């Protein structure tokens, strides 16, 4: 099942996932498959460096990010993240990868239950920080970097887990939300 498509120079990158994930590298002019690169289970979103030499693939069900060298057409590293990475974005300066973890990594019976954004340093290819969103944030679905590179916007559900269920309509238990992260300080704003 194809999950994401990204234009990367002369190539089209497509993730697909069955029990194992693949990153397809397709020639943009002939539409022929140049290579199939094995990545993690649940391969979904793709990000590339500005020179198109590296690609990063979010592997939802193996809870990691594949690092792929597009010149050698090989996976070179796997970076562990919290839980079910769904969306990824590279900072404007190319130094950080932001990862939207779909589900919360902690127990659901705590006072604070929230999904987090993992920040990965692309020089070391290691996570340096997890940014918690507002209490009740879960099911992180979409993520986008602002055009000036200052903010990351994340769309998700916002659950009211500490409130007794007395009605389901009109967002009483769950509603849609948009969170804002400062891309420079790596802090939750709103």
Short mmCIF file of N, CA and C in Angstrom, two decimals:
data_model
loop_
_atom_site.label_atom_id
_atom_site.label_comp_id
_atom_site.label_asym_id
_atom_site.label_seq_id
_atom_site.Cartn_x
_atom_site.Cartn_y
_atom_site.Cartn_z
N UNK A 1 0.84 -1.18 0.00
CA UNK A 1 0.00 0.00 0.00
C UNK A 1 0.88 1.24 0.00
N UNK A 2 0.79 2.10 -1.02
CA UNK A 2 1.56 3.35 -1.01
C UNK A 2 1.05 4.28 0.09
N UNK A 3 1.99 4.91 0.80
CA UNK A 3 1.61 5.79 1.91
C UNK A 3 1.98 7.25 1.68
N UNK A 4 3.13 7.50 1.05
CA UNK A 4 3.59 8.89 0.84
C UNK A 4 4.38 8.98 -0.45
N UNK A 5 4.38 10.19 -1.03
CA UNK A 5 5.12 10.46 -2.26
C UNK A 5 5.90 11.75 -2.05
N UNK A 6 7.15 11.77 -2.51
CA UNK A 6 8.00 12.95 -2.38
C UNK A 6 8.87 13.08 -3.63
N UNK A 7 8.91 14.26 -4.22
CA UNK A 7 9.81 14.53 -5.33
C UNK A 7 11.17 14.86 -4.73
N UNK A 8 12.23 14.19 -5.21
CA UNK A 8 13.58 14.39 -4.69
C UNK A 8 14.55 14.50 -5.86
N UNK A 9 14.71 15.70 -6.39
CA UNK A 9 15.59 15.90 -7.54
C UNK A 9 15.03 15.19 -8.76
N UNK A 10 15.80 14.26 -9.31
CA UNK A 10 15.38 13.50 -10.49
C UNK A 10 14.59 12.25 -10.14
N UNK A 11 14.28 12.08 -8.86
CA UNK A 11 13.58 10.88 -8.42
C UNK A 11 12.23 11.19 -7.79
N UNK A 12 11.37 10.21 -7.83
CA UNK A 12 10.13 10.22 -7.08
C UNK A 12 10.29 9.15 -6.00
N UNK A 13 10.08 9.52 -4.76
CA UNK A 13 10.18 8.56 -3.66
C UNK A 13 8.78 8.19 -3.21
N UNK A 14 8.54 6.90 -3.02
CA UNK A 14 7.24 6.40 -2.58
C UNK A 14 7.47 5.40 -1.46
N UNK A 15 6.77 5.57 -0.35
CA UNK A 15 6.82 4.55 0.70
C UNK A 15 5.65 3.61 0.49
N UNK A 16 5.90 2.33 0.78
CA UNK A 16 4.83 1.35 0.78
C UNK A 16 5.09 0.39 1.93
N UNK A 17 4.01 -0.17 2.44
CA UNK A 17 4.18 -1.02 3.60
C UNK A 17 3.22 -2.18 3.59
N UNK A 18 3.78 -3.36 3.74
CA UNK A 18 3.04 -4.58 4.00
C UNK A 18 3.50 -5.01 5.38
N UNK A 19 4.02 -6.22 5.55
CA UNK A 19 4.58 -6.56 6.85
C UNK A 19 5.92 -5.86 7.03
N UNK A 20 6.64 -5.63 5.92
CA UNK A 20 7.86 -4.82 5.95
C UNK A 20 7.67 -3.63 5.04
N UNK A 21 8.35 -2.54 5.33
CA UNK A 21 8.21 -1.35 4.52
C UNK A 21 9.28 -1.25 3.45
N UNK A 22 8.98 -0.49 2.42
CA UNK A 22 9.93 -0.23 1.35
C UNK A 22 9.88 1.23 0.96
N UNK A 23 11.03 1.73 0.52
CA UNK A 23 11.10 3.04 -0.10
C UNK A 23 11.43 2.78 -1.57
N UNK A 24 10.50 3.12 -2.45
CA UNK A 24 10.73 2.97 -3.88
C UNK A 24 11.38 4.23 -4.41
N UNK A 25 12.43 4.08 -5.21
CA UNK A 25 13.07 5.19 -5.90
C UNK A 25 12.70 5.04 -7.37
N UNK A 26 11.94 6.02 -7.87
CA UNK A 26 11.41 5.97 -9.23
C UNK A 26 12.00 7.11 -10.05
N UNK A 27 12.45 6.80 -11.28
CA UNK A 27 12.98 7.82 -12.17
C UNK A 27 11.85 8.76 -12.56
N UNK A 28 12.07 10.06 -12.36
CA UNK A 28 11.02 11.07 -12.61
C UNK A 28 10.68 11.21 -14.10
N UNK A 29 11.61 10.88 -14.99
CA UNK A 29 11.38 11.04 -16.42
C UNK A 29 10.78 9.80 -17.08
N UNK A 30 11.24 8.61 -16.66
CA UNK A 30 10.77 7.37 -17.30
C UNK A 30 9.71 6.65 -16.48
N UNK A 31 9.55 7.02 -15.23
CA UNK A 31 8.63 6.39 -14.29
C UNK A 31 8.97 4.92 -14.04
N UNK A 32 10.21 4.54 -14.26
CA UNK A 32 10.65 3.17 -13.97
C UNK A 32 11.23 3.12 -12.57
N UNK A 33 11.05 1.97 -11.91
CA UNK A 33 11.56 1.79 -10.56
C UNK A 33 13.06 1.54 -10.63
N UNK A 34 13.84 2.42 -9.98
CA UNK A 34 15.29 2.28 -9.95
C UNK A 34 15.73 1.33 -8.85
N UNK A 35 15.04 1.41 -7.69
CA UNK A 35 15.39 0.51 -6.58
C UNK A 35 14.25 0.43 -5.58
N UNK A 36 14.29 -0.67 -4.82
CA UNK A 36 13.37 -0.89 -3.69
C UNK A 36 14.25 -1.07 -2.47
N UNK A 37 14.15 -0.13 -1.54
CA UNK A 37 15.01 -0.14 -0.36
C UNK A 37 14.18 -0.57 0.84
N UNK A 38 14.61 -1.62 1.52
CA UNK A 38 13.91 -2.11 2.71
C UNK A 38 14.06 -1.11 3.85
N UNK A 39 12.91 -0.75 4.45
CA UNK A 39 12.89 0.12 5.62
C UNK A 39 12.03 -0.56 6.68
N UNK A 40 11.54 0.16 7.66
CA UNK A 40 10.81 -0.44 8.77
C UNK A 40 9.35 -0.74 8.49
N UNK A 41 8.72 -1.42 9.43
CA UNK A 41 7.32 -1.82 9.35
C UNK A 41 6.42 -0.59 9.48
N UNK A 42 5.48 -0.46 8.56
CA UNK A 42 4.55 0.67 8.59
C UNK A 42 5.13 1.93 8.00
N UNK A 43 6.02 1.80 7.00
CA UNK A 43 6.64 2.98 6.38
C UNK A 43 5.56 3.94 5.90
N UNK A 44 5.66 5.19 6.32
CA UNK A 44 4.65 6.17 5.92
C UNK A 44 5.31 7.43 5.38
N UNK A 45 5.54 8.44 6.17
CA UNK A 45 5.98 9.73 5.65
C UNK A 45 7.46 9.74 5.26
N UNK A 46 7.81 10.68 4.35
CA UNK A 46 9.18 10.82 3.83
C UNK A 46 9.62 12.28 3.96
N UNK A 47 10.89 12.47 4.30
CA UNK A 47 11.53 13.80 4.25
C UNK A 47 12.90 13.61 3.63
N UNK A 48 13.40 14.64 2.93
CA UNK A 48 14.73 14.55 2.33
C UNK A 48 15.55 15.79 2.68
N UNK A 49 16.86 15.61 2.65
CA UNK A 49 17.74 16.75 2.81
C UNK A 49 17.62 17.61 1.55
N UNK A 50 18.03 18.87 1.65
CA UNK A 50 17.87 19.80 0.52
C UNK A 50 18.71 19.40 -0.70
N UNK A 51 19.80 18.65 -0.49
CA UNK A 51 20.62 18.20 -1.62
C UNK A 51 20.16 16.84 -2.16
N UNK A 52 19.11 16.30 -1.58
CA UNK A 52 18.51 15.01 -1.99
C UNK A 52 19.48 13.84 -1.86
N UNK A 53 20.46 13.93 -0.97
CA UNK A 53 21.40 12.81 -0.76
C UNK A 53 20.90 11.84 0.29
N UNK A 54 20.04 12.32 1.21
CA UNK A 54 19.50 11.46 2.26
C UNK A 54 17.99 11.59 2.30
N UNK A 55 17.35 10.47 2.62
CA UNK A 55 15.92 10.46 2.88
C UNK A 55 15.68 9.88 4.26
N UNK A 56 14.61 10.31 4.88
CA UNK A 56 14.20 9.80 6.18
C UNK A 56 12.78 9.27 6.03
N UNK A 57 12.53 8.09 6.59
CA UNK A 57 11.22 7.45 6.47
C UNK A 57 10.70 7.15 7.86
N UNK A 58 9.47 7.60 8.14
CA UNK A 58 8.82 7.30 9.41
C UNK A 58 8.22 5.90 9.31
N UNK A 59 8.65 5.01 10.21
CA UNK A 59 8.16 3.63 10.26
C UNK A 59 7.21 3.48 11.44
N UNK A 60 5.91 3.61 11.16
CA UNK A 60 4.92 3.69 12.22
C UNK A 60 4.94 2.51 13.19
N UNK A 61 5.00 1.30 12.69
CA UNK A 61 4.83 0.14 13.57
C UNK A 61 6.13 -0.43 14.12
N UNK A 62 7.27 0.01 13.61
CA UNK A 62 8.53 -0.40 14.24
C UNK A 62 9.09 0.70 15.13
N UNK A 63 8.33 1.80 15.25
CA UNK A 63 8.68 2.90 16.17
C UNK A 63 10.08 3.46 15.92
N UNK A 64 10.38 3.69 14.64
CA UNK A 64 11.70 4.25 14.33
C UNK A 64 11.67 5.00 13.00
N UNK A 65 12.79 5.66 12.74
CA UNK A 65 12.99 6.43 11.51
C UNK A 65 14.14 5.79 10.75
N UNK A 66 13.91 5.44 9.49
CA UNK A 66 14.98 4.92 8.64
C UNK A 66 15.74 6.09 8.03
N UNK A 67 17.07 5.97 8.03
CA UNK A 67 17.93 6.92 7.34
C UNK A 67 18.42 6.21 6.08
N UNK A 68 18.16 6.81 4.90
CA UNK A 68 18.49 6.17 3.63
C UNK A 68 19.45 7.06 2.85
N UNK A 69 20.57 6.48 2.43
CA UNK A 69 21.51 7.16 1.55
C UNK A 69 20.98 6.98 0.13
N UNK A 70 20.53 8.06 -0.49
CA UNK A 70 19.94 7.95 -1.83
C UNK A 70 20.98 7.76 -2.92
N UNK A 71 22.24 8.04 -2.62
CA UNK A 71 23.29 7.81 -3.61
C UNK A 71 23.65 6.33 -3.70
N UNK A 72 23.75 5.66 -2.55
CA UNK A 72 24.07 4.23 -2.54
C UNK A 72 22.82 3.36 -2.56
N UNK A 73 21.64 4.01 -2.37
CA UNK A 73 20.34 3.31 -2.37
C UNK A 73 20.27 2.28 -1.23
N UNK A 74 20.78 2.66 -0.04
CA UNK A 74 20.78 1.74 1.10
C UNK A 74 20.34 2.45 2.38
N UNK A 75 19.69 1.69 3.24
CA UNK A 75 19.38 2.17 4.58
C UNK A 75 20.68 2.14 5.38
N UNK A 76 21.01 3.26 6.04
CA UNK A 76 22.26 3.35 6.78
C UNK A 76 22.08 3.37 8.29
N UNK A 77 20.86 3.69 8.76
CA UNK A 77 20.65 3.79 10.20
C UNK A 77 19.16 3.69 10.49
N UNK A 78 18.84 3.31 11.74
CA UNK A 78 17.48 3.37 12.26
C UNK A 78 17.54 4.14 13.58
N UNK A 79 16.67 5.13 13.71
CA UNK A 79 16.64 5.97 14.90
C UNK A 79 15.35 5.68 15.65
N UNK A 80 15.45 5.18 16.88
CA UNK A 80 14.27 4.87 17.69
C UNK A 80 13.59 6.15 18.16
N UNK A 81 12.25 6.14 18.11
CA UNK A 81 11.45 7.24 18.62
C UNK A 81 10.41 6.68 19.57
N UNK A 82 9.49 7.52 20.05
CA UNK A 82 8.58 7.10 21.11
C UNK A 82 7.56 6.05 20.69
N UNK A 83 6.56 6.45 19.90
CA UNK A 83 5.49 5.49 19.57
C UNK A 83 4.74 5.91 18.31
N UNK A 84 4.83 5.10 17.31
CA UNK A 84 4.13 5.24 16.04
C UNK A 84 4.38 6.58 15.35
N UNK A 85 5.61 6.79 14.87
CA UNK A 85 5.88 8.03 14.12
C UNK A 85 5.07 8.06 12.83
N UNK A 86 4.34 9.15 12.60
CA UNK A 86 3.47 9.25 11.43
C UNK A 86 3.91 10.32 10.44
N UNK A 87 4.37 11.44 10.93
CA UNK A 87 4.74 12.57 10.08
C UNK A 87 6.12 13.06 10.49
N UNK A 88 6.88 13.53 9.49
CA UNK A 88 8.22 14.06 9.77
C UNK A 88 8.45 15.32 8.94
N UNK A 89 9.25 16.22 9.50
CA UNK A 89 9.63 17.48 8.83
C UNK A 89 11.06 17.81 9.21
N UNK A 90 11.83 18.31 8.26
CA UNK A 90 13.19 18.77 8.52
C UNK A 90 13.15 20.28 8.73
N UNK A 91 13.92 20.75 9.74
CA UNK A 91 13.99 22.19 10.00
C UNK A 91 14.55 22.91 8.79
N UNK A 92 14.26 24.19 8.70
CA UNK A 92 14.68 24.99 7.54
C UNK A 92 16.21 25.01 7.38
N UNK A 93 16.94 24.99 8.52
CA UNK A 93 18.40 24.99 8.45
C UNK A 93 18.98 23.60 8.19
N UNK A 94 18.13 22.58 8.16
CA UNK A 94 18.57 21.21 7.87
C UNK A 94 19.23 20.50 9.03
N UNK A 95 19.18 21.08 10.23
CA UNK A 95 19.86 20.49 11.38
C UNK A 95 19.03 19.50 12.19
N UNK A 96 17.70 19.61 12.10
CA UNK A 96 16.83 18.80 12.95
C UNK A 96 15.72 18.14 12.15
N UNK A 97 15.32 16.97 12.62
CA UNK A 97 14.16 16.27 12.08
C UNK A 97 13.11 16.25 13.19
N UNK A 98 11.92 16.73 12.89
CA UNK A 98 10.81 16.72 13.84
C UNK A 98 9.91 15.54 13.50
N UNK A 99 9.55 14.76 14.51
CA UNK A 99 8.78 13.53 14.32
C UNK A 99 7.50 13.62 15.13
N UNK A 100 6.35 13.51 14.46
CA UNK A 100 5.05 13.48 15.15
C UNK A 100 4.71 12.03 15.49
N UNK A 101 4.73 11.72 16.79
CA UNK A 101 4.38 10.38 17.27
C UNK A 101 2.87 10.28 17.42
N UNK A 102 2.25 9.38 16.68
CA UNK A 102 0.79 9.26 16.60
C UNK A 102 0.15 9.03 17.97
N UNK A 103 0.69 8.09 18.73
CA UNK A 103 0.11 7.74 20.03
C UNK A 103 1.00 8.16 21.19
N UNK A 104 0.40 8.20 22.36
CA UNK A 104 1.15 8.53 23.57
C UNK A 104 2.04 7.35 23.94
N UNK A 105 3.18 7.64 24.54
CA UNK A 105 4.11 6.59 24.94
C UNK A 105 3.91 6.17 26.39
N UNK A 106 3.18 6.97 27.16
CA UNK A 106 3.00 6.68 28.59
C UNK A 106 1.68 5.95 28.84
N UNK A 107 1.50 5.55 30.08
CA UNK A 107 0.26 4.89 30.50
C UNK A 107 -0.91 5.87 30.36
N UNK A 108 -2.08 5.33 30.12
CA UNK A 108 -3.27 6.16 29.91
C UNK A 108 -3.96 6.56 31.20
N UNK A 109 -3.50 6.06 32.37
CA UNK A 109 -4.16 6.38 33.63
C UNK A 109 -3.40 7.44 34.44
N UNK A 110 -2.48 8.14 33.80
CA UNK A 110 -1.74 9.21 34.48
C UNK A 110 -2.51 10.53 34.40
N UNK A 111 -2.10 11.51 35.20
CA UNK A 111 -2.76 12.81 35.17
C UNK A 111 -2.52 13.53 33.84
N UNK A 112 -1.34 13.35 33.26
CA UNK A 112 -1.03 13.94 31.97
C UNK A 112 -0.80 12.82 30.96
N UNK A 113 -1.62 12.83 29.91
CA UNK A 113 -1.52 11.84 28.83
C UNK A 113 -1.46 12.62 27.52
N UNK A 114 -0.30 12.55 26.86
CA UNK A 114 -0.14 13.33 25.64
C UNK A 114 0.85 12.68 24.68
N UNK A 115 0.61 12.87 23.41
CA UNK A 115 1.60 12.49 22.40
C UNK A 115 2.67 13.57 22.35
N UNK A 116 3.83 13.20 21.79
CA UNK A 116 4.95 14.13 21.79
C UNK A 116 5.60 14.22 20.41
N UNK A 117 6.32 15.31 20.21
CA UNK A 117 7.13 15.52 19.02
C UNK A 117 8.57 15.19 19.40
N UNK A 118 9.19 14.24 18.70
CA UNK A 118 10.59 13.92 18.93
C UNK A 118 11.45 14.80 18.03
N UNK A 119 12.51 15.38 18.60
CA UNK A 119 13.47 16.18 17.84
C UNK A 119 14.74 15.36 17.70
N UNK A 120 15.17 15.16 16.45
CA UNK A 120 16.38 14.39 16.16
C UNK A 120 17.44 15.32 15.59
N UNK A 121 18.65 15.27 16.17
CA UNK A 121 19.79 16.01 15.65
C UNK A 121 20.30 15.25 14.42
N UNK A 122 20.29 15.87 13.26
CA UNK A 122 20.67 15.16 12.03
C UNK A 122 22.17 15.01 11.87
N UNK A 123 22.97 15.72 12.65
CA UNK A 123 24.42 15.51 12.60
C UNK A 123 24.80 14.21 13.29
N UNK A 124 24.18 13.95 14.44
CA UNK A 124 24.48 12.74 15.21
C UNK A 124 23.49 11.61 14.93
N UNK A 125 22.38 11.96 14.30
CA UNK A 125 21.27 11.01 14.05
C UNK A 125 20.78 10.37 15.35
N UNK A 126 20.62 11.22 16.37
CA UNK A 126 20.11 10.78 17.67
C UNK A 126 19.03 11.73 18.16
N UNK A 127 18.01 11.18 18.85
CA UNK A 127 16.99 12.05 19.45
C UNK A 127 17.60 12.90 20.55
N UNK A 128 17.23 14.19 20.59
CA UNK A 128 17.76 15.07 21.63
C UNK A 128 16.67 15.58 22.57
N UNK A 129 15.41 15.46 22.15
CA UNK A 129 14.34 16.02 22.98
C UNK A 129 13.00 15.45 22.53
N UNK A 130 12.08 15.33 23.49
CA UNK A 130 10.67 15.03 23.19
C UNK A 130 9.84 16.20 23.70
N UNK A 131 9.02 16.77 22.83
CA UNK A 131 8.22 17.93 23.19
C UNK A 131 6.78 17.48 23.43
N UNK A 132 6.32 17.50 24.70
CA UNK A 132 4.93 17.12 24.97
C UNK A 132 3.96 18.21 24.50
N UNK A 133 2.85 17.79 23.92
CA UNK A 133 1.80 18.72 23.53
C UNK A 133 0.85 18.89 24.71
N UNK A 134 -0.24 19.63 24.51
CA UNK A 134 -1.21 19.87 25.59
C UNK A 134 -1.79 18.54 26.08
N UNK A 135 -2.14 18.49 27.36
CA UNK A 135 -2.71 17.29 27.94
C UNK A 135 -3.92 16.82 27.13
N UNK A 136 -3.95 15.55 26.78
CA UNK A 136 -5.03 14.99 25.98
C UNK A 136 -4.73 14.91 24.50
N UNK A 137 -3.63 15.50 24.06
CA UNK A 137 -3.26 15.45 22.64
C UNK A 137 -2.90 14.02 22.25
N UNK A 138 -3.48 13.55 21.17
CA UNK A 138 -3.21 12.20 20.68
C UNK A 138 -3.57 12.12 19.21
N UNK A 139 -3.27 11.00 18.58
CA UNK A 139 -3.58 10.77 17.17
C UNK A 139 -3.02 11.89 16.29
N UNK A 140 -1.73 12.18 16.45
CA UNK A 140 -1.09 13.22 15.65
C UNK A 140 -1.13 12.79 14.18
N UNK A 141 -1.72 13.64 13.33
CA UNK A 141 -1.98 13.24 11.94
C UNK A 141 -1.17 14.01 10.92
N UNK A 142 -1.12 15.32 11.03
CA UNK A 142 -0.44 16.13 10.02
C UNK A 142 0.55 17.07 10.67
N UNK A 143 1.63 17.37 9.93
CA UNK A 143 2.64 18.28 10.46
C UNK A 143 3.22 19.07 9.30
N UNK A 144 3.45 20.38 9.54
CA UNK A 144 3.99 21.23 8.49
C UNK A 144 4.87 22.31 9.12
N UNK A 145 5.96 22.61 8.42
CA UNK A 145 6.86 23.68 8.83
C UNK A 145 6.39 24.98 8.18
N UNK A 146 6.37 26.08 8.93
CA UNK A 146 5.99 27.37 8.35
C UNK A 146 7.01 27.77 7.28
N UNK A 147 6.60 28.61 6.34
CA UNK A 147 7.49 28.99 5.24
C UNK A 147 8.75 29.71 5.72
N UNK A 148 8.66 30.42 6.84
CA UNK A 148 9.85 31.09 7.38
C UNK A 148 10.70 30.17 8.26
N UNK A 149 10.21 28.95 8.51
CA UNK A 149 10.94 27.97 9.29
C UNK A 149 10.88 28.16 10.78
N UNK A 150 10.06 29.11 11.27
CA UNK A 150 10.02 29.41 12.70
C UNK A 150 9.10 28.51 13.50
N UNK A 151 8.08 27.94 12.85
CA UNK A 151 7.07 27.18 13.59
C UNK A 151 6.77 25.84 12.92
N UNK A 152 6.38 24.90 13.77
CA UNK A 152 5.87 23.61 13.30
C UNK A 152 4.40 23.57 13.72
N UNK A 153 3.53 23.24 12.78
CA UNK A 153 2.10 23.11 13.05
C UNK A 153 1.73 21.63 13.02
N UNK A 154 0.97 21.18 14.02
CA UNK A 154 0.61 19.77 14.14
C UNK A 154 -0.90 19.66 14.32
N UNK A 155 -1.55 18.87 13.45
CA UNK A 155 -2.99 18.61 13.61
C UNK A 155 -3.16 17.28 14.34
N UNK A 156 -4.17 17.23 15.24
CA UNK A 156 -4.35 16.03 16.07
C UNK A 156 -5.70 16.05 16.78
N UNK A 157 -5.98 14.97 17.48
CA UNK A 157 -7.14 14.92 18.37
C UNK A 157 -6.76 15.53 19.71
N UNK A 158 -7.76 16.03 20.41
CA UNK A 158 -7.57 16.50 21.78
C UNK A 158 -8.65 15.84 22.62
N UNK A 159 -8.22 14.89 23.46
CA UNK A 159 -9.17 14.15 24.30
C UNK A 159 -9.29 14.75 25.68
N UNK A 160 -10.49 14.67 26.20
CA UNK A 160 -10.73 15.13 27.58
C UNK A 160 -10.84 13.88 28.45
N UNK A 161 -9.70 13.29 28.75
CA UNK A 161 -9.65 11.99 29.41
C UNK A 161 -10.03 12.05 30.90
N UNK A 162 -9.94 13.21 31.53
CA UNK A 162 -10.23 13.32 32.96
C UNK A 162 -11.68 13.71 33.25
N UNK A 163 -12.50 13.80 32.19
CA UNK A 163 -13.90 14.22 32.36
C UNK A 163 -14.81 13.01 32.20
N UNK A 164 -15.81 12.85 33.09
CA UNK A 164 -16.74 11.73 32.91
C UNK A 164 -17.51 11.87 31.58
N UNK A 165 -17.73 10.76 30.92
CA UNK A 165 -18.44 10.78 29.65
C UNK A 165 -19.93 10.96 29.91
N UNK A 166 -20.45 12.13 29.59
CA UNK A 166 -21.88 12.38 29.74
C UNK A 166 -22.54 12.69 28.40
N UNK A 167 -21.73 12.99 27.39
CA UNK A 167 -22.24 13.15 26.03
C UNK A 167 -21.07 12.97 25.06
N UNK A 168 -21.38 12.61 23.82
CA UNK A 168 -20.34 12.36 22.83
C UNK A 168 -20.31 13.41 21.73
N UNK A 169 -21.40 14.09 21.51
CA UNK A 169 -21.51 15.05 20.42
C UNK A 169 -20.73 16.34 20.72
N UNK A 170 -20.43 17.08 19.65
CA UNK A 170 -19.87 18.42 19.72
C UNK A 170 -18.52 18.50 20.45
N UNK A 171 -17.71 17.46 20.29
CA UNK A 171 -16.38 17.49 20.85
C UNK A 171 -16.30 17.39 22.36
N UNK A 172 -17.31 16.82 22.99
CA UNK A 172 -17.30 16.71 24.45
C UNK A 172 -16.14 15.84 24.93
N UNK A 173 -15.92 14.69 24.25
CA UNK A 173 -14.84 13.79 24.66
C UNK A 173 -13.58 13.99 23.81
N UNK A 174 -13.75 14.16 22.51
CA UNK A 174 -12.63 14.37 21.59
C UNK A 174 -12.98 15.48 20.63
N UNK A 175 -12.00 16.29 20.33
CA UNK A 175 -12.18 17.34 19.34
C UNK A 175 -10.90 17.42 18.51
N UNK A 176 -10.95 18.13 17.42
CA UNK A 176 -9.75 18.32 16.61
C UNK A 176 -9.01 19.56 17.11
N UNK A 177 -7.68 19.52 16.97
CA UNK A 177 -6.87 20.64 17.48
C UNK A 177 -5.66 20.87 16.57
N UNK A 178 -5.07 22.05 16.71
CA UNK A 178 -3.85 22.40 16.01
C UNK A 178 -2.87 22.93 17.04
N UNK A 179 -1.71 22.30 17.14
CA UNK A 179 -0.68 22.75 18.09
C UNK A 179 0.43 23.46 17.33
N UNK A 180 1.11 24.38 18.04
CA UNK A 180 2.20 25.15 17.45
C UNK A 180 3.45 24.92 18.29
N UNK A 181 4.56 24.59 17.60
CA UNK A 181 5.85 24.36 18.23
C UNK A 181 6.83 25.41 17.70
N UNK A 182 7.65 25.99 18.58
CA UNK A 182 8.71 26.90 18.15
C UNK A 182 9.84 26.03 17.60
N UNK A 183 10.13 26.13 16.31
CA UNK A 183 11.12 25.27 15.66
C UNK A 183 12.55 25.61 16.07
N UNK A 184 12.78 26.80 16.61
CA UNK A 184 14.13 27.20 17.02
C UNK A 184 14.45 26.79 18.45
N UNK A 185 13.49 26.99 19.37
CA UNK A 185 13.73 26.66 20.78
C UNK A 185 13.23 25.26 21.13
N UNK A 186 12.50 24.62 20.21
CA UNK A 186 11.94 23.29 20.41
C UNK A 186 11.00 23.26 21.63
N UNK A 187 10.14 24.27 21.70
CA UNK A 187 9.18 24.35 22.80
C UNK A 187 7.75 24.45 22.27
N UNK A 188 6.83 23.86 23.02
CA UNK A 188 5.40 23.93 22.74
C UNK A 188 4.92 25.35 23.01
N UNK A 189 4.22 25.96 22.06
CA UNK A 189 3.70 27.32 22.24
C UNK A 189 2.21 27.29 22.58
N UNK A 190 1.44 26.64 21.72
CA UNK A 190 -0.01 26.61 21.93
C UNK A 190 -0.62 25.42 21.24
#
